[in-house]
Coordinates of C-alpha atoms in Angstrom, one line a residue:
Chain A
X1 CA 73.8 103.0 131.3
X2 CA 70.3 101.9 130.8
X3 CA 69.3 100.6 134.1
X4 CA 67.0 97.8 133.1
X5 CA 69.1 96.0 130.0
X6 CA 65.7 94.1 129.2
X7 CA 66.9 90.4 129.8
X8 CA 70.3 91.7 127.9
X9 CA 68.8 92.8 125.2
X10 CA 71.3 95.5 123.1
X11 CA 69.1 95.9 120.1
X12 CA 66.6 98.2 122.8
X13 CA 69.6 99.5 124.8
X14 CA 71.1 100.5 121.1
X15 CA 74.6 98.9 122.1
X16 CA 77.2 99.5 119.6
X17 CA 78.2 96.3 119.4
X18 CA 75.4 93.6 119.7
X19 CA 75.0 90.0 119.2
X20 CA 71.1 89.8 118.5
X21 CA 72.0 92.2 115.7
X22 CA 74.0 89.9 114.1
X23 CA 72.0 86.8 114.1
X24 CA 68.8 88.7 113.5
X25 CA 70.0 91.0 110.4
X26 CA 71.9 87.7 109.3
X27 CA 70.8 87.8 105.7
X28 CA 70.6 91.4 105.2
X29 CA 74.3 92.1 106.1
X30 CA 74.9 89.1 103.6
X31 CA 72.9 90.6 100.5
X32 CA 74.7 94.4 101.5
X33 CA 78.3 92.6 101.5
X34 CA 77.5 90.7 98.8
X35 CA 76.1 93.6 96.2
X36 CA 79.2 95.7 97.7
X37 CA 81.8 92.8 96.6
X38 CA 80.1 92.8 93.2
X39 CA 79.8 96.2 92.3
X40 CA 83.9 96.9 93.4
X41 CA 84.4 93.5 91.7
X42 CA 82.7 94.7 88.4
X43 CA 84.2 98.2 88.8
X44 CA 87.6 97.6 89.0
X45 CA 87.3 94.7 86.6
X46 CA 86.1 97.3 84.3
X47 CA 88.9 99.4 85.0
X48 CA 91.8 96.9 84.2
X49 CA 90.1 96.4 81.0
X50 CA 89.6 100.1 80.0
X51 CA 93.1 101.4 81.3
X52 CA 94.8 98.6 79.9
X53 CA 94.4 99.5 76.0
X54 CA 94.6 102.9 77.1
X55 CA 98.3 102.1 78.6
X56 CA 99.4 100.4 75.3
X57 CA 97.7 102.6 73.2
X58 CA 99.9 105.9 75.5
X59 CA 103.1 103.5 75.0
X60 CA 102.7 103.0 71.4
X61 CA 102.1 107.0 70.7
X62 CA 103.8 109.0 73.3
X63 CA 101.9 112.0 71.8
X64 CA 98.6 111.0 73.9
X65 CA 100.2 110.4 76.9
X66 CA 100.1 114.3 78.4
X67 CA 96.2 114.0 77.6
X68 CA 95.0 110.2 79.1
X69 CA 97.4 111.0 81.9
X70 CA 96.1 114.6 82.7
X71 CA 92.5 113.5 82.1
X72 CA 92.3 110.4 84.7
X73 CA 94.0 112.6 86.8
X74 CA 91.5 115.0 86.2
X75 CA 88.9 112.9 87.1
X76 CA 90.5 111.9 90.1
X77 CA 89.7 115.1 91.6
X78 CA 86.2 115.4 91.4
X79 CA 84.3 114.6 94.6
X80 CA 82.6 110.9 94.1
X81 CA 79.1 112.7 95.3
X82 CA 79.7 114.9 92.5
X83 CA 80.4 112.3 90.3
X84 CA 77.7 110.3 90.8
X85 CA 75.7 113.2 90.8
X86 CA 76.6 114.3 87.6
X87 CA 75.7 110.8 86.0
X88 CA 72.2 110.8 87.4
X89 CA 71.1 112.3 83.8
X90 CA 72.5 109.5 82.2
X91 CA 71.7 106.3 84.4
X92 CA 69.6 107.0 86.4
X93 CA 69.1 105.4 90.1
X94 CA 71.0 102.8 89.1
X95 CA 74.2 100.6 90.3
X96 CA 75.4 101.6 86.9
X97 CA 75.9 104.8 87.6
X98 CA 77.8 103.9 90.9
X99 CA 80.1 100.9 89.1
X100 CA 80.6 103.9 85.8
X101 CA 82.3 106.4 88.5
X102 CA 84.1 104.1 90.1
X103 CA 85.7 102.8 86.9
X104 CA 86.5 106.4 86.4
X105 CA 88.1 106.9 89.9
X106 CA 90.3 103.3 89.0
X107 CA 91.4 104.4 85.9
X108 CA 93.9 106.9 87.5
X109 CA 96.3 104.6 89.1
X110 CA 95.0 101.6 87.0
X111 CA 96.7 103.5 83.2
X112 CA 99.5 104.8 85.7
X113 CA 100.4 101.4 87.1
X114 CA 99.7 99.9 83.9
X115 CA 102.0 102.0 81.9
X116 CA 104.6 101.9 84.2
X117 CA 104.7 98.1 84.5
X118 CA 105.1 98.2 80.3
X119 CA 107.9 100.6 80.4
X120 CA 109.7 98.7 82.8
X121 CA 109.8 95.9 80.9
X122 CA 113.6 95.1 79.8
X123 CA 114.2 96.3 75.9
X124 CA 116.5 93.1 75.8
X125 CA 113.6 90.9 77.0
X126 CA 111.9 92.6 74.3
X127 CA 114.2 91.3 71.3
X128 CA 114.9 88.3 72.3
X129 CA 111.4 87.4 71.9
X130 CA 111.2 89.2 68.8
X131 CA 114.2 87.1 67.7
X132 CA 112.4 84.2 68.5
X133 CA 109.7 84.8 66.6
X134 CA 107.1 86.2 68.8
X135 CA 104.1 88.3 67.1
X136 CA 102.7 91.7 68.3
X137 CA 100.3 90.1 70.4
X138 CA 101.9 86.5 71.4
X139 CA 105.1 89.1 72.7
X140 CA 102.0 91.2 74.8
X141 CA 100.8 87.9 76.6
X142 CA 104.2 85.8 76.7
X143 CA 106.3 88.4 78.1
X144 CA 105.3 92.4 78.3
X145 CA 102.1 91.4 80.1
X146 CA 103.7 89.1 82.4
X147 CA 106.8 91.2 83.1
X148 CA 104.3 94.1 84.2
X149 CA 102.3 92.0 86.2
X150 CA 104.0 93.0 89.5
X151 CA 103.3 96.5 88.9
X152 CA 99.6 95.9 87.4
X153 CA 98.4 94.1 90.2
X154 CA 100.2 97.0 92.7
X155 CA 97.9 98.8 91.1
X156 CA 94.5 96.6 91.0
X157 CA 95.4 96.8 95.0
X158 CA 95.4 100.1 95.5
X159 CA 92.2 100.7 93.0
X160 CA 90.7 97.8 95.1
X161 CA 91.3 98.9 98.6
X162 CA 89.8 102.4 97.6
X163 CA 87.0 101.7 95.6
X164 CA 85.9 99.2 98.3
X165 CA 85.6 102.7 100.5
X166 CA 84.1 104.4 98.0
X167 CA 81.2 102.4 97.5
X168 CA 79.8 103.2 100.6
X169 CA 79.0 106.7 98.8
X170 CA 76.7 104.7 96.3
X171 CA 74.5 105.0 99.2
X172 CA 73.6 108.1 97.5
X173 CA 71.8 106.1 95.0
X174 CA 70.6 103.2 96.8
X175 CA 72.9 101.1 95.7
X176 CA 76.1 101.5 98.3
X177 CA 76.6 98.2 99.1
X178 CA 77.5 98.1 102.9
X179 CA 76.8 101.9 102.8
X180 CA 73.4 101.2 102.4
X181 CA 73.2 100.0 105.9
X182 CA 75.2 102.9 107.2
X183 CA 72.7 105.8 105.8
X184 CA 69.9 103.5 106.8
X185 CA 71.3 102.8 110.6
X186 CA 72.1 107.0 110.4
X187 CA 68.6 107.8 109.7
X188 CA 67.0 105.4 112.2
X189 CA 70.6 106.2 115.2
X190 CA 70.7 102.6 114.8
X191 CA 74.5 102.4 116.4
X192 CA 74.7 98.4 115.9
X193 CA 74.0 98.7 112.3
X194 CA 76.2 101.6 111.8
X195 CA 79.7 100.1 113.5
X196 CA 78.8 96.6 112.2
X197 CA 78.6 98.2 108.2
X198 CA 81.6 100.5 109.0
X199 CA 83.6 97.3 110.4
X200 CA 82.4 95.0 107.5
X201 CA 83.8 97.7 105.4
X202 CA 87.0 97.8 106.4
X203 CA 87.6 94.1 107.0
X204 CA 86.3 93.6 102.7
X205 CA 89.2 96.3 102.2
X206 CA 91.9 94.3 103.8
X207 CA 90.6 90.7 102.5
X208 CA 90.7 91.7 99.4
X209 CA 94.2 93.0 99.6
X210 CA 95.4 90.1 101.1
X211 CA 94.0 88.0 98.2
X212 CA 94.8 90.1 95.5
X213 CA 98.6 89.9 97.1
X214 CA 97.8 86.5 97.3
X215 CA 97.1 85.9 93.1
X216 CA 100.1 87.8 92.4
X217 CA 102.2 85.6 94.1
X218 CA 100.5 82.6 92.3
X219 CA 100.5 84.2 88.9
X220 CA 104.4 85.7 89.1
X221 CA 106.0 82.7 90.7
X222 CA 109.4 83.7 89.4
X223 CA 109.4 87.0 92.0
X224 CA 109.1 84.7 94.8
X225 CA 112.1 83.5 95.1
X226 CA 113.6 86.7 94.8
X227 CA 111.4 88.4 97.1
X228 CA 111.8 85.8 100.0
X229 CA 115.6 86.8 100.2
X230 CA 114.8 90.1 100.5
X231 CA 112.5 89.9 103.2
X232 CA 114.9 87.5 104.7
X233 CA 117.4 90.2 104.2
X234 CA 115.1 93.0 105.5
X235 CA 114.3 91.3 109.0
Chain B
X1 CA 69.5 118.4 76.7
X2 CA 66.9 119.4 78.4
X3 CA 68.5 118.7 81.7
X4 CA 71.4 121.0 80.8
X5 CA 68.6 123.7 80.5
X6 CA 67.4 123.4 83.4
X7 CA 70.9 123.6 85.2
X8 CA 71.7 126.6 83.7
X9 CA 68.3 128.0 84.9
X10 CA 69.2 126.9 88.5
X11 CA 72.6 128.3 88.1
X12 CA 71.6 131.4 87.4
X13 CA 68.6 132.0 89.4
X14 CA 69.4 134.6 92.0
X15 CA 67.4 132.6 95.2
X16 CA 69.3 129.8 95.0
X17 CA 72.7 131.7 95.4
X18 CA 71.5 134.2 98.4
X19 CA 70.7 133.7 102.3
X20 CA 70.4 131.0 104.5
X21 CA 71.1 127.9 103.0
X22 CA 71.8 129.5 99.7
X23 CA 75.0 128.4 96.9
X24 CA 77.2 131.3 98.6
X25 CA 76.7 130.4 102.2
X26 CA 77.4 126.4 101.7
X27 CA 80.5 127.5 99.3
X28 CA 81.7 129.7 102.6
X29 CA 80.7 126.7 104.5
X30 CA 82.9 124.7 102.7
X31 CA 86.1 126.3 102.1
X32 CA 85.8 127.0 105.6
X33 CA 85.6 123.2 106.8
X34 CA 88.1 122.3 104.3
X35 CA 90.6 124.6 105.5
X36 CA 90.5 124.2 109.0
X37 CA 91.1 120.8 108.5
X38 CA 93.8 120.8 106.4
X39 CA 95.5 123.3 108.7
X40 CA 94.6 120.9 111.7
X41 CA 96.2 117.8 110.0
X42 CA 99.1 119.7 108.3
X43 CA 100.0 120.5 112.2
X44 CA 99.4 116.8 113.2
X45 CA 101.2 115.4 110.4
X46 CA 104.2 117.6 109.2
X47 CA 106.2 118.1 112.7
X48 CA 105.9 114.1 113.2
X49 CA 106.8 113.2 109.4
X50 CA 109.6 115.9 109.8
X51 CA 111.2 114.7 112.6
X52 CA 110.6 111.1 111.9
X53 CA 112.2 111.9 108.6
X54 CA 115.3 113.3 110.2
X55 CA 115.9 110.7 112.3
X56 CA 115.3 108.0 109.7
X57 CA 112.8 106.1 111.8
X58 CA 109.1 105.3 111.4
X59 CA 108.9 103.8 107.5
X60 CA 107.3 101.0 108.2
X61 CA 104.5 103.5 110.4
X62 CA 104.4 106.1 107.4
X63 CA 103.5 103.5 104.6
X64 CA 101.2 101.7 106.8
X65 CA 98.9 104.3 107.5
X66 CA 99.0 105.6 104.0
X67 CA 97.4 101.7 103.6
X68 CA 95.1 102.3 106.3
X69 CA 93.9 105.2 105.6
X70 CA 93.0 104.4 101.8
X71 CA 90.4 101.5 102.9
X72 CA 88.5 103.5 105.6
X73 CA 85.4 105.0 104.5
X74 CA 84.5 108.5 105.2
X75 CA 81.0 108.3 104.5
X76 CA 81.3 105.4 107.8
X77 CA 83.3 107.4 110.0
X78 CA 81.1 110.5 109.6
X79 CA 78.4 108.2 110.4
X80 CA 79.7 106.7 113.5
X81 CA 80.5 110.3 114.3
X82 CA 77.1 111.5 114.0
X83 CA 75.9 108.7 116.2
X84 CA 77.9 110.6 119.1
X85 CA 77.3 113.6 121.4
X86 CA 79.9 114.9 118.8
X87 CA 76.8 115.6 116.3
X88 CA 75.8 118.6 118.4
X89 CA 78.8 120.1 118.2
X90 CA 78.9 122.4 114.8
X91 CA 81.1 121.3 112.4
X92 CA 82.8 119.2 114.3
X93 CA 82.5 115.6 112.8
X94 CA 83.2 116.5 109.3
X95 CA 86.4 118.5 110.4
X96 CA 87.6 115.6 113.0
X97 CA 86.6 113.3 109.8
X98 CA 88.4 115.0 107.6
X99 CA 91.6 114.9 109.6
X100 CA 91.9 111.6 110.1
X101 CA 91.1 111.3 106.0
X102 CA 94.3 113.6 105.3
X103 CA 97.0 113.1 108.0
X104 CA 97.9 109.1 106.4
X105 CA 98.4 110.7 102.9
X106 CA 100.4 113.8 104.2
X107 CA 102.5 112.0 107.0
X108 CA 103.5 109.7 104.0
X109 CA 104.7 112.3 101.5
X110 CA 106.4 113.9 104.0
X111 CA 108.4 111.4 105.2
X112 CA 109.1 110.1 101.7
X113 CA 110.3 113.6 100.5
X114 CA 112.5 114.0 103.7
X115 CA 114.0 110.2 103.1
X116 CA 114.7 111.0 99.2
X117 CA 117.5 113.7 99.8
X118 CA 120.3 112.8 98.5
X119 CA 122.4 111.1 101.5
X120 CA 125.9 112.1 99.9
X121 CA 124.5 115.6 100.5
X122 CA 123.2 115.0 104.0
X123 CA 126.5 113.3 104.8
X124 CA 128.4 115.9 103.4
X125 CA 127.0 118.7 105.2
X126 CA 127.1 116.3 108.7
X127 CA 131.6 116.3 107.3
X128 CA 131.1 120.4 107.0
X129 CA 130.2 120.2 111.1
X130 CA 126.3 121.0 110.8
X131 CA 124.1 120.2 113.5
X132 CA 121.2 118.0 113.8
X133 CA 119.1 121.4 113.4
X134 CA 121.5 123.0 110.5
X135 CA 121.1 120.1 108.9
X136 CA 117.6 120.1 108.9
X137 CA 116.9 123.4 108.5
X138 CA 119.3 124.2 105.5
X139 CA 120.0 120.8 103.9
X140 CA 116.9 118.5 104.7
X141 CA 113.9 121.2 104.3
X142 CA 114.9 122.8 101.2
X143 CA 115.9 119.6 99.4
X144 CA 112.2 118.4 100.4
X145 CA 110.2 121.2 99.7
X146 CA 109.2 120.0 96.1
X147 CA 108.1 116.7 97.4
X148 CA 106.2 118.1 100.6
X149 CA 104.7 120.9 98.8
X150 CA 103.1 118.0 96.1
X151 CA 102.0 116.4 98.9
X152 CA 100.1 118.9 100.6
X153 CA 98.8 120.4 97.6
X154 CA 97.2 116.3 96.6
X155 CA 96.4 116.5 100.6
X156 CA 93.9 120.2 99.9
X157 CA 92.5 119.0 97.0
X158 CA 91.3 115.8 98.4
X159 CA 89.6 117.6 101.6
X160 CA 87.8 120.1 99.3
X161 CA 86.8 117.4 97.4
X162 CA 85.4 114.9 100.3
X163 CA 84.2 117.3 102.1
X164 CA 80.8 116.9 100.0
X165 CA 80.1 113.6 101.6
X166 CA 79.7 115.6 104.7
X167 CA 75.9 116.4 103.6
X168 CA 75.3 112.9 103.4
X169 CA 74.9 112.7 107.0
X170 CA 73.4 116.1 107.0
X171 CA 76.7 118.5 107.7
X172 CA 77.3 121.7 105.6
X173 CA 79.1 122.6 102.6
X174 CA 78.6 122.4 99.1
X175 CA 77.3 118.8 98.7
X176 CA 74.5 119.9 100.6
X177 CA 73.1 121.4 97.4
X178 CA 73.1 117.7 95.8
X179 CA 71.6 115.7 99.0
X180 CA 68.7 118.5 98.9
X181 CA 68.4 117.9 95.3
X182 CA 67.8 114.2 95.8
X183 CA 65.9 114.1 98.9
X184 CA 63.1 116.4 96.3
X185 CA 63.9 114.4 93.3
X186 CA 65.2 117.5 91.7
X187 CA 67.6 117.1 88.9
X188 CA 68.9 120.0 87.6
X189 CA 69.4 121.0 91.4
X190 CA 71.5 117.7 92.1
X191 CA 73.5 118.2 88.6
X192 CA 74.2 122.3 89.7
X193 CA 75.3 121.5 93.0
X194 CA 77.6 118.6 91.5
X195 CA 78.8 121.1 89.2
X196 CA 79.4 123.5 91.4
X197 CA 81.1 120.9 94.1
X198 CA 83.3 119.3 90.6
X199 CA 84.4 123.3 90.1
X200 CA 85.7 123.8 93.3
X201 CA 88.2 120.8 93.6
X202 CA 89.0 121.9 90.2
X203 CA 90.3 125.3 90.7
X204 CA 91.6 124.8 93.7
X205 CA 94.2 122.5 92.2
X206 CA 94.8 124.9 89.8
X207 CA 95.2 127.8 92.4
X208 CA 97.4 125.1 94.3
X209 CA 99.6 124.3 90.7
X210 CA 100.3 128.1 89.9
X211 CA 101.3 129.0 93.5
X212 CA 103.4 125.8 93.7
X213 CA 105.2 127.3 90.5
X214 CA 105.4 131.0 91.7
X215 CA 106.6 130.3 95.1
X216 CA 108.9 127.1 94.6
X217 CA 112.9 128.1 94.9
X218 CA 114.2 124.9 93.0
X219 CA 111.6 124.5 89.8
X220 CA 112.1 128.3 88.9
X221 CA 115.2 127.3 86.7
X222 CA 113.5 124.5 85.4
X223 CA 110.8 125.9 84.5
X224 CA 112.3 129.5 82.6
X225 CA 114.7 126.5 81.3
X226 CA 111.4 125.3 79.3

């Protein structure tokens, strides 16, 4: 509405969407996107390998299943401000304290999933192995683990998809990734920065599902097949 | 544990509770924004999951926005909110924000709890001569009451909880005891407020669990069963 645009220039008319943003804030959009792919990287990698012995350890003694389960549930309901609020003591202004509550927010489907996958795996599956002579462990990685697979990595794509959202709240801390560039385009009504962020966001989300979907296809070639049909099927 | 102290100390000093600004006006705050938006998006989502439910359309729609919904960030649509004439307009933003955060989830439930009745029974109350509206009213709804009852009750306790983020762009409600906390560098202030913010979502899920089991005609004879 501005009635001189300044030679078209949308960084003074504050445009929400504008070109001279991009190429001029270039390498600060990268290092945002880049410390938000590695903090929801790092957490949810953490995740997978905290909920993982917890899901074996719940199948192996039912008894501790009512407490892992209500606990991550638990945790699941406590605002993410809150939580990274209540780690301050401990970490500090630090992306630890960010990627430490996000691995508590991911453990909640991540032992869910995880356990599920386990318990789905076919007891005759199970034998045979055992009658082939499969170990404890080499039975885990030969055939439990990739029998769950499918429902694992269900879960590693929903843990993904909302922790990538969740970082933005790291802004908090100084350390929210693409939020960063939200609270920062808030303070200053930078409208640009604000949208860009927000769309950056939201695009992450969906590339990572799209890969994660992507690796599980790769790593459970056998369900490929099967699936195919079905969609075939379906349409 | 020094820090522990010191929240204690802010917990229980009088000021910080009273007047404008004060522990009992954001709590008020709060549980006011929270529940006008769940009531808002309980009225957006449940007649459309409902009906879509009864007719057996829209699956596809339901489970995609439940997707959707997950990856958008409601620290960024707060944001883009604020950046609008919408900012001068009360609570506004975080209630409009928090709608569009719980109508995915609790469209979703919905229709999943409506598709899971039994169709043998559906079918056999369509043989018995019910009507589209019999059928829903005495068959469908009943049948999934336990399901759509879960789902709001997940739906409440994720508004109370998100609405903290709301201070983060300077809106009421409890979170803005943390934010004021940081922006002074004030520890025990942030940790109270967190506390206090943690409590909430807390015991409203335990309000939500008891009422669910006091008011909920097909897990009574489970539960006395127990």
């Amino acid at each position: 509405m501005t009635s001189e645009p300044a030679a078209g220039n949308c960084l003074v008319a504050n445009d929400w969407i504008c070109g001279a943003y991009l190429r001029s804030r270039g390498p600060e959009l990268t290092d945002a996107t880049l410390q938000h792919v590695w903090i929801t990287v790092l957490s949810v990698a953490i995740g997978v390998a905290v909920a993982l012995p917890l899901a074996l350890l719940v199948r192996a003694r039912p008894r501790f299943a009512a407490p892992v389960l209500g606990l991550t549930t638990l945790l699941y309901t406590i605002p993410s401000l809150a939580m990274f609020s209540l780690l301050l003591p401990l970490f500090g202004l630090s992306a630890a304290l960010v990627v430490t509550g996000l691995v508590l927010y991911s453990l909640t489907i991540l032992v869910r999933n995880t356990l599920a996958g386990l318990q789905a795996v076919p007891e005759e599956a199970r034998e045979a192995a055992r009658g082939m002579g499969y170990g404890p462990l080499r039975l885990l990685w030969e055939v439990e683990l990739p029998l769950a697979l499918p429902a694992l990595m269900a879960g590693v794509r929903i843990a993904t998809v909302s922790t990538v959202a969740l970082t933005t709240v790291g802004a908090l801390v100084g350390k929210g990734g693409l939020g960063n560039l939200i609270d920062e385009g808030l303070q200053t009504t930078f409208k640009a920065q604000v949208l860009t962020a927000s769309l950056l966001c939201v695009l992450l989300a969906a590339v990572a599902d799209v890969l994660l979907l992507g690796l599980q296809r790769l790593l459970t070639p056998w369900t490929r097949a099967r699936s195919d049909r079905a969609g075939g099927a379906a349409l | 544990m020094g820090v522990l102290t010191d929240v204690w100390t802010w917990l229980t000093t009088a000021s910080h509770w009273s007047g404008e600004g004060g522990a009992w006006q954001r709590l008020v705050e709060h549980l006011y924004v929270s529940g006008a938006s769940l009531l808002l998006a309980c009225a957006v989502a449940l007649p459309l999951a409902l009906w879509l439910g009864h007719i057996g359309r829209g699956g596809a729609l339901a489970v995609t926005l439940a997707n959707a919904g997950r990856a958008i960030p409601v620290f960024a649509v707060l944001a883009l909110f604020m950046l609008t004439p919408l900012r001068s307009a009360g609570y506004w933003p975080t209630v409009l924000a928090l709608v569009l955060f719980a109508v995915p989830p609790l469209l979703t439930n919905a229709y999943t709890g409506m598709r899971e009745v039994d169709r043998s029974v559906v079918e056999a109350a369509r043989g018995m001569g019910m009507s589209g509206g019999q059928l829903f009213l005495r068959v469908e709804l009943p049948l999934a009451y336990p399901l759509l009852m879960t789902g709001i009750r997940s739906a409440a306790v994720q508004v109370v909880a998100t609405a903290t983020i709301a201070s983060m762009v300077g809106q009421g409600g409890l979170g803005r005891i943390i934010t004021a906390g940081f922006a002074t560098y004030d520890t025990p202030q942030v940790v109270a407020g967190a506390l206090l913010a943690a409590l909430l979502a807390l015991l409203v899920e335990g309000v939500l669990v008891a009422a669910d089991r006091l008011l909920s005609p097909l897990r009574r004879p489970a539960a006395a069963g127990r």
